[in-house]
Structures are given as structure tokens and as C-alpha cells.
Amino acid sequence: MRRIYEDHAYATDWPASWWRASKPVPPPRPALPGSLAVDVAVIGAGYAGLNAALVLAQAGRSVAVLDASQPGWGASGRNGGFVCIGGTKLSDGQIVDRVGTEGAREFRRFQLAAIGHVGALIDSNGIPARQGPEGEAYLAQSPAAMAGLVAEAEAEARLYGEAPEVLRREELAERGLAGPGFHGGLIGRAGFPLHPLEYVEGLAALAEAAGARLFAGTPVTALAPAGGGWRLATPRGEVTARQVMVATNGYSSEDIPAWIAGRTLPALSSVMVTRPLTQSELGAQGFTSPLMSCDVRRLLHYFRHLPDGRFLFGMRGGTSASAAAEAETQARVRRHFEALFPAWAGVPTEYRWSGFVCLTGSLAPFAGPVPGAEGLFAAFGCHGGGVALQSLAGAEVGRLMLGERAAIPALMAQPPRRFPFPAFRRLGLRMAYAAYARRDGPLPAVPA
Ligand SMILES: Cc1cc2nc3c(=O)[nH]c(=O)nc-3n(C[C@H](O)[C@H](O)[C@H](O)COP(=O)(O)OP(=O)(O)OC[C@H]3O[C@@H](n4cnc5c(N)ncnc54)[C@H](O)[C@@H]3O)c2cc1C
């Protein structure tokens, strides 16, 4: 496999996440023991691959899901658990420029449907993953950002007919959203928080109950057309399949399939979780809202209270995935946390981890058939917002593979272009981060 970060990031043991610590480890799935012929092979057992596998197995296809590690080991088992509007780094205006007003509305309907899809999956199957109320707070980090948020709310009202609630700075405290770095905000009504591993493991069990076979510790090391279908090489055997779904997102290999080379840019996102906060600590900070929340920096911070009183705080990671760089990143995450929540500067971090989100050269996600490769499909590129979107994208690609009509919006149906100078993607990311940090402005000063 050819990946663009250091090996450390792809070590297949579980990250030391709060999700793993708070959920009993399920019995590990077996590795593929030998060769196998199936209708469909799915590469990657995250939300996208498992949702596709579920749809396909329910329709009677024989399905093998192959993961280099375990179901949910990738971003799907280590994210912030925000089931939210997301998936692209394009502004609404840029989306309209690319696919027109109707195309933008179609994409918004898909984003909202994706949230509903995850909610329905967990609720109707008794997956105990929900962790809080519906809605999300978007907090402005400066007066200028607040003016931008208000303008955005007005534009969204015109474009999508949505009317988020606008909160002025002085209204934040009474809503439990106070902080020295917050200058007002918006409350959107869509989305809810969940336990990412509960969801992914519930999903894996549903796919298995429908007849899909899950093989863990089974990296696909080569993928090639063979006899009207596809041949997948793994360390202990070959899989032949009529159709293949590539659901490897930020963990993709540049050669599986060769078409994907240079089209993705994995980027690290890093999370810390504190010990449970006491009532007096909560009161001292004034940030008590159970809503999932984020600021609106280009390099955003995302944060929320967890059901047992812990606080989760996440932000973009570094551009190196070595063990030393990871330690530096975690120290930086802690500094940002203390700047935004100074009353909790003495509250220790008990869990910290990182993982890959997936950017694309078009700044939009892709879901659909791989051009020029009969029987090969993919879904990737949710730009750090894929809990909902990758779930529905996977399910819709599954429907496409069945020959059914799928509701994939025009924005997501366009294959992403290759990054110019793919060998320099990480350098480009570093330069973009520096420019965004300048534009985002400083963090609040930490009180002496
Ligand atoms: C720290 C962090 C926080 C995030 N927070 C949020 C959030 O709060 N809300 C939100 O909407 N999104 C969030 N995201 C993004 C979201 O988690 C992802 O968009 C989503 O989980 C992607 O799902 P997926 O199934 O496409 O890929 P993944 O879950 O990444 O799964 C890919 C799988 O492919 C496997 N794989 C790769 N190559 C091979 C191969 N050759 N052979 C076999 N298996 C292979 C990997 O082992 C992995 O399990 C976050 C991501 C991270 C990393």
C-alpha cells in the first residue's frame, strides 16, 4: 500500500480514545482465512463501507467487507461524534457557482437526510449511541466573525429557507455558551451527538445479521480487473467479486485503486477528553450547554460535554503523523483548550488521540462509480464532516450497485480532480494552515 503519512498513523492497534475506553471491546472479527468469491467486496469497515454492505446484503447480495484493522478502527470509531451538516469546504456561494441554486438545495437536502438516516438507523435498531439534544451552536471568535455569521444566516434563510437562532454575545451566558473567546453565535436545529463506536459497532452487527461477512486484519494490498469483475489481493487469500466498493476515505492507499492517486489529501484531526468536570468547575466557566458546539474559524475547534461529565475538545492536527509530531500536536490542542476554556486549565486530559479526515482536490465529497472502471465504486472526501454524510453516501452507493436509482446530489457525483503536484500535498496543507491561522486571528489571551 502507498500512503502519504508516516507509518505510525496506520498502526492497526486501537487508538487510546475515550470511545474505546467507554465501550467493551467486541470479539475481534476473523481475518480472511483463504480465497473467496462474492458478489460484492467492500474495502473499509467504517460508516461508508458498512452502510453500503448493509444495503447490499439486505438485497440478497453476497458481501465481504475487508478492513486492514477492525470495524470502526478508522475515523468512524475515533471522531467527535457530531452528527451534523458537513462534508465540504466550499461556501454556499461556491456551491451555487458549481452546481447552481437547485444543486445547492439538493446538496443541503442530502446533508439533512444524512442526519435523519443515522438517527433512524440507531433508533429503529436500538443502537444506544445518542448522547444529547438536537441542534448545534456555532460560536463567533470575533466581532467580525459574528457579523459574518449573521450575514450567513440571512443568506441561508434565502437559499435554504432555514432560520437559525442568532445569539448576541450578552445572550450566550444564559444559554450556557459563555467563554472569553465567544462573541455571539447561531443555533442551528439540525444534528445530534452520538458515541461513534456504539454506532459503528451497531452498524457492523446489522450488516452481519443481514448476511455480510466482515474480515478484520485483512488489508487489501492490490486491486485489479479480472474476468469481468475484480480481484483483491490480501495477505492470506484472494477475493474475487463482480463489484467493489472502495470506502477507505482518509486511510486510502494511493494505488487502491490507481485512479484515486493524488485525488485525496488526508488531514489529521486531534481530540482530547478531560476527566469529568465538577459542578463548581462548570459554574466557573459558564459553559454548560449540552449542545454540540464549534467556533467558525477556518481551522475550527469543536467541543461538547459528554454524558458522564467529561469534556471533549477537538481541532485540526499537525501535518506530520510521527509519534514526536503527535505529542507536539496534543500539547497544542491542550493550549487551545486552555485559551478557550481558561477556568478548566487545571482539569487534566485523560484521553487523547488523532485520526485522518479526507480532503479532495475539488473541496467536495465524491460518491459513485469510478470513471472507466466497470463495477468499481467509491465514496470519500467528507472534509471532516462525514459521520452523517459518509453514512448516507455509503447507503446510496449500495443502491447504485444494485442498479437502483440513488439520490446522490450533483455536487457529490463529480469525480474530484487530482491535486496539482500531488507529491507536495502535505507541504501545500502546511502552507494553507499557516494562511488560515493568520486569517482566523489570535486565540484569547490566557489569564496570568
Ligand atoms: C478525530 C476526528 C474527529 C472527527 N469528528 C467528526 C465529527 O464530529 N463529525 C463528523 O461528521 N465527522 C467527523 N470526522 C470525520 C468522520 O469521522 C469521517 O468522515 C467518517 O468516519 C469517514 O467514514 P469512512 O467510512 O468513509 O472512513 P473510515 O471510518 O476512515 O474507514 C476507512 C477504513 O478503511 C480501512 N482501510 C483503508 N485502506 C484499506 C485497505 N487497503 N484494505 C482494507 N482496509 C483498508 C481502514 O482500516 C479504515 O477502517 C472526524 C474525523 C476524525 C479523524
Coordinates of C-alpha atoms and ligand atoms in Angstrom, one line a residue:
M1 CA 0.0 0.0 0.0
R2 CA 1.2 3.5 -0.7
R3 CA 0.1 6.1 1.9
I4 CA 1.4 9.7 2.2
Y5 CA 2.0 9.9 6.0
E6 CA 4.4 8.2 8.4
D7 CA 3.6 4.5 9.2
H8 CA 2.9 5.4 12.9
A9 CA -0.6 6.8 11.7
Y10 CA -1.5 3.4 10.2
A11 CA -0.5 1.1 13.1
T12 CA -3.6 -1.1 13.3
D13 CA -4.0 -1.2 17.1
W14 CA -6.8 0.8 18.6
P15 CA -6.1 4.5 19.4
A16 CA -6.3 5.3 23.1
S17 CA -9.7 7.0 22.7
W18 CA -12.4 7.6 25.3
W19 CA -14.8 5.8 22.9
R20 CA -12.7 2.6 23.1
A21 CA -12.3 3.0 26.9
S22 CA -16.1 3.5 27.5
K23 CA -17.3 0.6 25.3
P24 CA -16.4 -3.0 25.9
V25 CA -14.2 -4.3 23.1
P26 CA -16.3 -6.7 20.9
P27 CA -14.9 -10.0 19.9
P28 CA -12.4 -9.3 17.1
R29 CA -13.6 -10.3 13.7
P30 CA -11.5 -13.0 12.0
A31 CA -9.0 -12.3 9.2
L32 CA -9.9 -13.7 5.8
P33 CA -8.6 -17.2 6.1
G34 CA -8.2 -18.1 2.4
S35 CA -9.7 -17.3 -1.0
L36 CA -13.3 -16.3 -1.5
A37 CA -15.7 -15.4 -4.4
V38 CA -18.5 -12.9 -3.6
D39 CA -20.9 -10.6 -5.5
V40 CA -19.5 -7.6 -3.8
A41 CA -16.3 -6.8 -1.9
V42 CA -16.2 -3.7 0.3
I43 CA -12.8 -2.3 1.2
G44 CA -13.0 -0.4 4.6
A45 CA -15.4 -1.1 7.5
G46 CA -16.3 2.5 8.5
Y47 CA -19.6 4.2 8.2
A48 CA -19.5 4.3 4.4
G49 CA -18.4 0.7 3.8
L50 CA -20.8 -0.7 6.4
N51 CA -23.8 1.3 5.2
A52 CA -23.1 0.0 1.7
A53 CA -22.7 -3.5 2.9
L54 CA -26.0 -3.4 4.8
V55 CA -28.0 -2.2 1.8
L56 CA -26.3 -4.8 -0.5
A57 CA -26.7 -7.7 2.0
Q58 CA -30.3 -6.8 2.7
A59 CA -30.9 -7.1 -1.1
G60 CA -29.5 -10.6 -1.1
R61 CA -26.0 -10.0 -2.5
S62 CA -23.1 -12.0 -1.0
V63 CA -20.9 -9.3 0.6
A64 CA -17.4 -9.5 2.1
V65 CA -16.2 -6.4 4.0
L66 CA -12.4 -6.3 4.3
D67 CA -10.7 -4.0 6.8
A68 CA -7.0 -3.6 7.4
S69 CA -7.8 -3.4 11.2
Q70 CA -11.2 -3.7 12.8
P71 CA -14.6 -2.2 12.0
G72 CA -14.5 1.4 13.2
W73 CA -10.7 1.5 13.6
G74 CA -10.6 4.4 11.1
A75 CA -12.2 7.8 11.5
S76 CA -15.6 6.2 12.1
G77 CA -14.5 4.9 15.6
R78 CA -12.5 7.9 16.7
N79 CA -14.4 11.1 15.6
G80 CA -16.0 13.8 17.7
G81 CA -19.5 12.2 17.3
F82 CA -21.1 15.3 15.8
V83 CA -23.9 14.0 13.5
C84 CA -24.0 17.4 11.7
I85 CA -24.3 19.3 8.5
G86 CA -20.9 18.9 6.8
G87 CA -18.9 17.3 4.1
T88 CA -17.4 20.2 2.1
K89 CA -15.1 23.1 2.5
L90 CA -17.0 25.1 -0.2
S91 CA -19.0 28.1 0.9
D92 CA -22.7 28.2 -0.1
G93 CA -21.8 30.7 -2.8
Q94 CA -19.1 28.4 -4.2
I95 CA -21.6 25.5 -4.2
V96 CA -24.1 27.7 -6.1
D97 CA -21.4 28.6 -8.6
R98 CA -20.5 25.0 -9.2
V99 CA -24.0 23.3 -9.3
G100 CA -26.5 26.2 -9.4
T101 CA -29.1 27.2 -6.8
E102 CA -31.1 24.0 -7.3
G103 CA -27.9 21.9 -7.0
A104 CA -27.1 23.7 -3.7
R105 CA -30.5 23.0 -2.4
E106 CA -30.3 19.4 -3.5
F107 CA -27.0 19.0 -1.6
R108 CA -28.5 20.6 1.6
R109 CA -31.4 18.2 1.4
F110 CA -28.9 15.4 1.2
Q111 CA -27.0 16.7 4.2
L112 CA -30.2 16.9 6.3
A113 CA -31.4 13.5 5.0
A114 CA -28.0 12.1 6.1
I115 CA -28.6 13.2 9.7
G116 CA -32.1 11.7 9.5
H117 CA -30.6 8.5 8.1
V118 CA -28.2 8.0 11.0
G119 CA -30.9 8.9 13.6
A120 CA -33.3 6.4 12.0
L121 CA -30.7 3.6 11.9
I122 CA -29.8 3.9 15.5
D123 CA -33.3 4.5 16.9
S124 CA -35.0 1.8 14.9
N125 CA -32.4 -0.8 15.7
G126 CA -31.9 0.0 19.3
I127 CA -28.3 1.1 19.0
P128 CA -27.6 3.0 22.2
A129 CA -25.5 5.7 20.6
R130 CA -27.4 9.0 21.1
Q131 CA -25.6 11.3 23.5
G132 CA -27.5 14.6 23.6
P133 CA -30.1 17.0 22.2
E134 CA -30.7 18.1 18.7
G135 CA -29.0 21.2 17.3
E136 CA -25.6 22.7 17.1
A137 CA -24.1 26.0 18.4
Y138 CA -21.8 27.9 16.0
L139 CA -19.8 30.4 18.1
A140 CA -18.1 33.5 16.6
Q141 CA -14.5 34.0 17.7
S142 CA -14.5 37.8 17.0
P143 CA -17.0 40.6 16.3
A144 CA -16.1 40.3 12.6
A145 CA -16.8 36.6 12.7
M146 CA -20.2 37.4 14.3
A147 CA -21.0 39.8 11.5
G148 CA -20.1 37.1 9.0
L149 CA -22.3 34.6 10.9
V150 CA -25.3 36.9 10.8
A151 CA -24.8 37.5 7.1
E152 CA -24.5 33.8 6.5
A153 CA -27.7 33.1 8.4
E154 CA -29.5 35.6 6.2
A155 CA -28.1 34.0 3.1
E156 CA -29.1 30.5 4.3
A157 CA -32.6 31.7 5.0
R158 CA -32.8 32.9 1.4
L159 CA -31.2 29.8 -0.1
Y160 CA -32.5 27.0 2.1
G161 CA -35.4 28.5 4.0
E162 CA -33.6 27.8 7.3
A163 CA -33.8 30.2 10.1
P164 CA -31.1 29.6 12.7
E165 CA -31.4 31.4 16.0
V166 CA -29.0 34.3 16.4
L167 CA -27.5 34.9 19.9
R168 CA -25.7 38.1 20.7
R169 CA -22.7 38.0 22.9
E170 CA -24.6 39.0 26.0
E171 CA -27.1 36.2 25.5
L172 CA -24.5 33.4 25.5
A173 CA -24.1 33.1 29.3
E174 CA -27.8 32.5 29.9
R175 CA -27.7 29.7 27.3
G176 CA -24.6 28.1 28.9
L177 CA -22.3 29.0 26.0
A178 CA -20.1 31.6 27.6
G179 CA -16.4 31.9 27.0
P180 CA -13.9 34.7 26.7
G181 CA -13.3 33.9 23.1
F182 CA -17.0 33.8 22.0
H183 CA -18.6 36.9 20.6
G184 CA -22.1 35.6 19.8
G185 CA -23.4 32.7 17.8
L186 CA -26.0 30.8 15.9
I187 CA -28.0 27.8 17.0
G188 CA -28.8 25.5 14.1
R189 CA -31.6 23.0 14.5
A190 CA -30.1 20.0 12.7
G191 CA -27.9 17.3 14.1
F192 CA -27.2 15.5 17.3
P193 CA -24.2 14.0 19.2
L194 CA -23.5 10.3 19.4
H195 CA -21.0 7.7 20.6
P196 CA -19.1 6.9 17.3
L197 CA -18.1 3.4 18.3
E198 CA -21.5 2.4 19.5
Y199 CA -22.9 3.5 16.1
V200 CA -20.2 1.8 14.1
E201 CA -20.4 -1.5 16.1
G202 CA -24.2 -1.5 15.9
L203 CA -23.9 -1.0 12.2
A204 CA -21.4 -3.8 11.8
A205 CA -23.7 -6.1 13.7
L206 CA -26.7 -5.1 11.5
A207 CA -24.6 -5.8 8.3
E208 CA -23.6 -9.2 9.7
A209 CA -27.2 -10.0 10.7
A210 CA -28.2 -9.2 7.1
G211 CA -25.6 -11.7 5.8
A212 CA -22.5 -9.6 5.1
R213 CA -19.2 -11.2 6.2
L214 CA -16.7 -9.0 8.0
F215 CA -13.0 -9.8 7.8
A216 CA -10.6 -7.8 10.1
G217 CA -6.8 -7.6 10.0
T218 CA -7.2 -8.0 6.2
P219 CA -5.6 -5.2 4.2
V220 CA -6.3 -5.2 0.5
T221 CA -2.8 -4.9 -1.0
A222 CA -3.8 -4.9 -4.7
L223 CA -6.9 -4.4 -6.8
A224 CA -7.1 -5.4 -10.4
P225 CA -9.8 -6.2 -13.0
A226 CA -10.2 -9.9 -13.6
G227 CA -12.7 -11.8 -15.8
G228 CA -15.4 -9.2 -15.9
G229 CA -15.0 -8.5 -12.2
W230 CA -12.3 -7.6 -9.8
R231 CA -9.5 -9.5 -7.9
L232 CA -8.4 -8.2 -4.5
A233 CA -5.2 -9.5 -3.0
T234 CA -4.9 -9.9 0.7
P235 CA -2.1 -11.4 2.8
R236 CA -3.8 -14.8 3.2
G237 CA -6.0 -15.1 0.2
E238 CA -7.7 -13.6 -2.8
V239 CA -11.2 -12.3 -3.1
T240 CA -12.9 -12.2 -6.5
A241 CA -16.0 -10.0 -6.8
R242 CA -18.3 -8.7 -9.5
Q243 CA -18.4 -5.3 -7.9
V244 CA -16.1 -3.5 -5.4
M245 CA -16.8 -0.5 -3.2
V246 CA -13.8 1.5 -2.0
A247 CA -14.6 3.0 1.4
T248 CA -11.2 3.9 2.7
N249 CA -11.5 7.7 2.9
G250 CA -8.6 9.3 4.8
Y251 CA -6.9 5.9 5.1
S252 CA -6.8 5.3 1.4
S253 CA -3.8 3.9 -0.4
E254 CA -2.7 5.7 -3.5
D255 CA -2.9 2.5 -5.6
I256 CA -6.2 1.0 -4.4
P257 CA -7.5 1.8 -7.0
A258 CA -4.8 3.5 -9.1
W259 CA -7.5 6.1 -10.1
I260 CA -7.5 7.5 -6.6
A261 CA -3.8 8.5 -6.7
G262 CA -3.5 12.3 -6.0
R263 CA -7.2 12.8 -5.5
T264 CA -7.3 12.7 -1.7
L265 CA -5.5 14.6 0.9
P266 CA -5.7 13.0 4.3
A267 CA -5.5 15.6 7.1
L268 CA -5.2 14.9 10.9
S269 CA -7.8 15.9 13.3
S270 CA -7.0 15.6 17.1
V271 CA -9.2 15.2 20.1
M272 CA -8.7 15.4 23.9
V273 CA -11.2 14.4 26.6
T274 CA -10.9 15.6 30.2
R275 CA -11.8 13.9 33.4
P276 CA -15.4 14.5 34.5
L277 CA -15.9 18.2 35.4
T278 CA -17.3 19.1 38.8
Q279 CA -20.3 21.4 39.3
S280 CA -18.1 24.2 40.6
E281 CA -15.8 23.9 37.6
L282 CA -18.8 24.0 35.3
G283 CA -20.1 27.1 37.0
A284 CA -16.7 28.8 37.0
Q285 CA -16.5 28.6 33.2
G286 CA -20.2 29.1 32.4
F287 CA -20.1 26.7 29.5
T288 CA -22.8 24.1 30.4
S289 CA -24.9 23.7 27.3
P290 CA -25.4 20.1 26.2
L291 CA -25.4 21.2 22.5
M292 CA -22.6 20.1 20.3
S293 CA -20.6 23.3 19.6
C294 CA -17.9 24.7 17.4
D295 CA -16.3 28.0 16.6
V296 CA -16.3 29.3 13.0
R297 CA -12.6 29.6 12.4
R298 CA -11.3 28.2 9.1
L299 CA -9.3 25.9 11.4
L300 CA -12.2 25.3 13.7
H301 CA -12.4 24.0 17.2
Y302 CA -15.2 21.6 18.1
F303 CA -16.3 20.7 21.6
R304 CA -19.1 19.2 23.7
H305 CA -19.9 17.8 27.1
L306 CA -20.1 14.0 27.3
P307 CA -22.9 12.2 29.2
D308 CA -20.6 11.3 32.2
G309 CA -19.4 14.9 32.7
R310 CA -16.2 14.8 30.7
F311 CA -15.5 17.5 28.0
L312 CA -14.4 16.6 24.5
F313 CA -12.3 19.2 22.6
G314 CA -11.0 18.7 19.1
M315 CA -9.2 20.7 16.3
R316 CA -7.1 20.1 13.3
G317 CA -3.9 18.1 13.9
G318 CA -0.4 18.6 12.5
T319 CA 0.9 17.8 9.1
S320 CA 3.2 15.1 10.3
A321 CA 2.0 11.8 11.9
S322 CA 5.2 10.7 13.6
A323 CA 5.0 9.9 17.3
A324 CA 7.0 13.1 18.1
A325 CA 4.8 15.3 16.0
E326 CA 1.7 13.7 17.6
A327 CA 3.0 14.6 21.1
E328 CA 3.5 18.2 19.9
T329 CA 0.1 18.4 18.4
Q330 CA -1.5 17.2 21.6
A331 CA 0.3 19.9 23.6
R332 CA -1.0 22.4 21.1
V333 CA -4.6 21.1 21.4
R334 CA -4.2 21.5 25.2
R335 CA -3.0 25.1 24.8
H336 CA -6.0 25.9 22.6
F337 CA -8.4 24.2 25.1
E338 CA -7.0 26.3 28.0
A339 CA -7.2 29.5 26.0
L340 CA -10.9 29.0 25.1
F341 CA -11.9 27.4 28.5
P342 CA -9.5 29.1 31.0
A343 CA -11.5 28.1 34.1
W344 CA -10.6 24.5 33.2
A345 CA -6.9 25.0 32.9
G346 CA -6.4 22.7 35.9
V347 CA -8.6 19.9 34.7
P348 CA -6.4 17.1 33.4
T349 CA -6.7 15.5 30.0
E350 CA -7.4 11.8 30.4
Y351 CA -7.6 10.7 26.7
R352 CA -6.1 12.0 23.5
W353 CA -5.9 10.7 20.0
S354 CA -5.9 11.7 16.3
G355 CA -7.2 10.4 13.0
F356 CA -7.5 11.2 9.4
V357 CA -10.2 13.1 7.7
C358 CA -10.2 13.2 3.9
L359 CA -10.0 16.4 1.8
T360 CA -10.3 16.3 -2.0
G361 CA -9.0 18.5 -4.8
S362 CA -12.5 19.7 -5.5
L363 CA -13.2 20.5 -1.8
A364 CA -16.4 18.4 -2.2
P365 CA -17.1 14.8 -1.4
F366 CA -17.4 12.1 -4.0
A367 CA -19.8 9.1 -4.2
G368 CA -20.5 7.0 -7.2
P369 CA -18.9 4.8 -9.9
V370 CA -15.2 5.2 -10.6
P371 CA -14.9 6.5 -14.1
G372 CA -13.7 4.0 -16.7
A373 CA -13.8 1.1 -14.3
E374 CA -16.9 -1.2 -14.7
G375 CA -18.1 -2.5 -11.4
L376 CA -15.9 -0.2 -9.2
F377 CA -17.5 2.3 -6.9
A378 CA -16.2 4.7 -4.2
A379 CA -17.3 7.2 -1.5
F380 CA -14.8 9.5 0.1
G381 CA -13.8 13.1 0.9
C382 CA -16.1 14.4 3.6
H383 CA -13.7 17.1 4.8
G384 CA -14.0 16.2 8.5
G385 CA -17.8 16.1 8.4
G386 CA -18.6 12.5 7.5
V387 CA -20.5 10.9 10.4
A388 CA -23.8 11.6 8.7
L389 CA -22.7 12.2 5.1
Q390 CA -20.5 9.2 4.6
S391 CA -23.3 7.0 6.1
L392 CA -25.9 8.1 3.6
A393 CA -23.3 8.2 0.8
G394 CA -22.4 4.6 1.5
A395 CA -26.0 3.5 1.5
E396 CA -26.7 5.4 -1.7
V397 CA -23.7 3.9 -3.4
G398 CA -25.0 0.5 -2.3
R399 CA -28.3 1.3 -4.0
L400 CA -26.4 2.3 -7.2
M401 CA -24.5 -1.0 -7.1
L402 CA -27.9 -2.8 -7.0
G403 CA -28.8 -0.9 -10.2
E404 CA -31.4 1.2 -8.3
R405 CA -31.8 4.9 -8.6
A406 CA -29.7 6.6 -6.0
A407 CA -30.1 10.1 -4.6
I408 CA -26.6 11.3 -5.0
P409 CA -26.5 15.1 -5.4
A410 CA -24.8 16.6 -8.4
L411 CA -22.1 18.2 -6.2
M412 CA -21.0 14.7 -5.0
A413 CA -21.3 12.9 -8.3
Q414 CA -18.5 14.9 -9.9
P415 CA -15.2 12.9 -9.5
P416 CA -12.7 15.1 -7.7
R417 CA -9.8 16.4 -9.8
R418 CA -6.2 15.4 -8.9
F419 CA -4.4 17.8 -6.7
P420 CA -1.8 19.8 -8.7
F421 CA 1.7 18.5 -7.8
P422 CA 0.3 15.6 -5.7
A423 CA 3.8 14.9 -4.2
F424 CA 3.6 18.2 -2.5
R425 CA 0.1 17.8 -0.9
R426 CA 1.4 17.9 2.7
L427 CA 3.5 20.9 2.0
G428 CA 0.5 22.7 0.5
L429 CA -1.6 21.8 3.5
R430 CA 1.1 23.2 5.8
M431 CA 1.1 26.5 3.8
A432 CA -2.8 26.6 3.8
Y433 CA -2.8 26.1 7.6
A434 CA -0.4 29.0 8.1
A435 CA -2.6 31.3 5.9
Y436 CA -5.8 30.2 7.6
A437 CA -4.3 30.7 11.1
R438 CA -3.4 34.3 10.1
R439 CA -6.9 34.9 8.8
D440 CA -8.6 33.3 11.8
G441 CA -6.8 35.6 14.2
P442 CA -5.4 35.0 17.7
L443 CA -6.8 32.9 20.5
P444 CA -8.0 34.8 23.6
A445 CA -5.0 35.6 25.9
V446 CA -4.6 33.1 28.7
P447 CA -5.1 34.9 32.1
A448 CA -1.9 35.2 34.1
Ligands
LIG1 C1 -10.5 13.0 15.1 C2 -11.7 13.1 14.1 C3 -12.8 13.8 14.5 C4 -13.9 13.8 13.6 N1 -15.1 14.4 14.1 C5 -16.2 14.3 13.3 C6 -17.4 14.8 13.8 O1 -17.6 15.1 14.9 N2 -18.5 14.8 12.9 C7 -18.4 14.4 11.6 O2 -19.3 14.5 10.8 N3 -17.2 13.9 11.1 C8 -16.1 13.8 11.9 N4 -14.9 13.3 11.5 C9 -14.9 12.7 10.1 C10 -15.7 11.3 10.1 O3 -15.2 10.6 11.2 C11 -15.3 10.6 8.8 O4 -15.7 11.4 7.7 C12 -16.0 9.3 8.6 O5 -15.9 8.5 9.8 C13 -15.4 8.5 7.4 O6 -16.0 7.3 7.4 P1 -15.5 6.3 6.3 O7 -16.3 5.0 6.4 O8 -15.6 6.9 4.9 O9 -13.9 6.0 6.6 P2 -13.2 5.5 7.8 O10 -14.0 5.4 9.0 O11 -11.9 6.3 8.0 O12 -12.8 4.0 7.4 C14 -11.8 3.7 6.5 C15 -11.4 2.2 6.7 O13 -10.7 1.8 5.6 C16 -9.8 0.8 6.1 N5 -8.8 0.7 5.0 C17 -8.0 1.6 4.4 N6 -7.3 1.0 3.4 C18 -7.6 -0.3 3.4 C19 -7.1 -1.4 2.6 N7 -6.3 -1.2 1.7 N8 -7.6 -2.6 2.9 C20 -8.5 -2.8 3.9 N9 -9.0 -1.8 4.7 C21 -8.5 -0.5 4.4 C22 -9.2 1.4 7.4 O14 -8.7 0.4 8.2 C23 -10.5 2.1 7.9 O15 -11.1 1.3 8.9 C24 -13.8 13.2 12.3 C25 -12.7 12.5 12.0 C26 -11.6 12.4 12.9 C27 -10.4 11.7 12.4

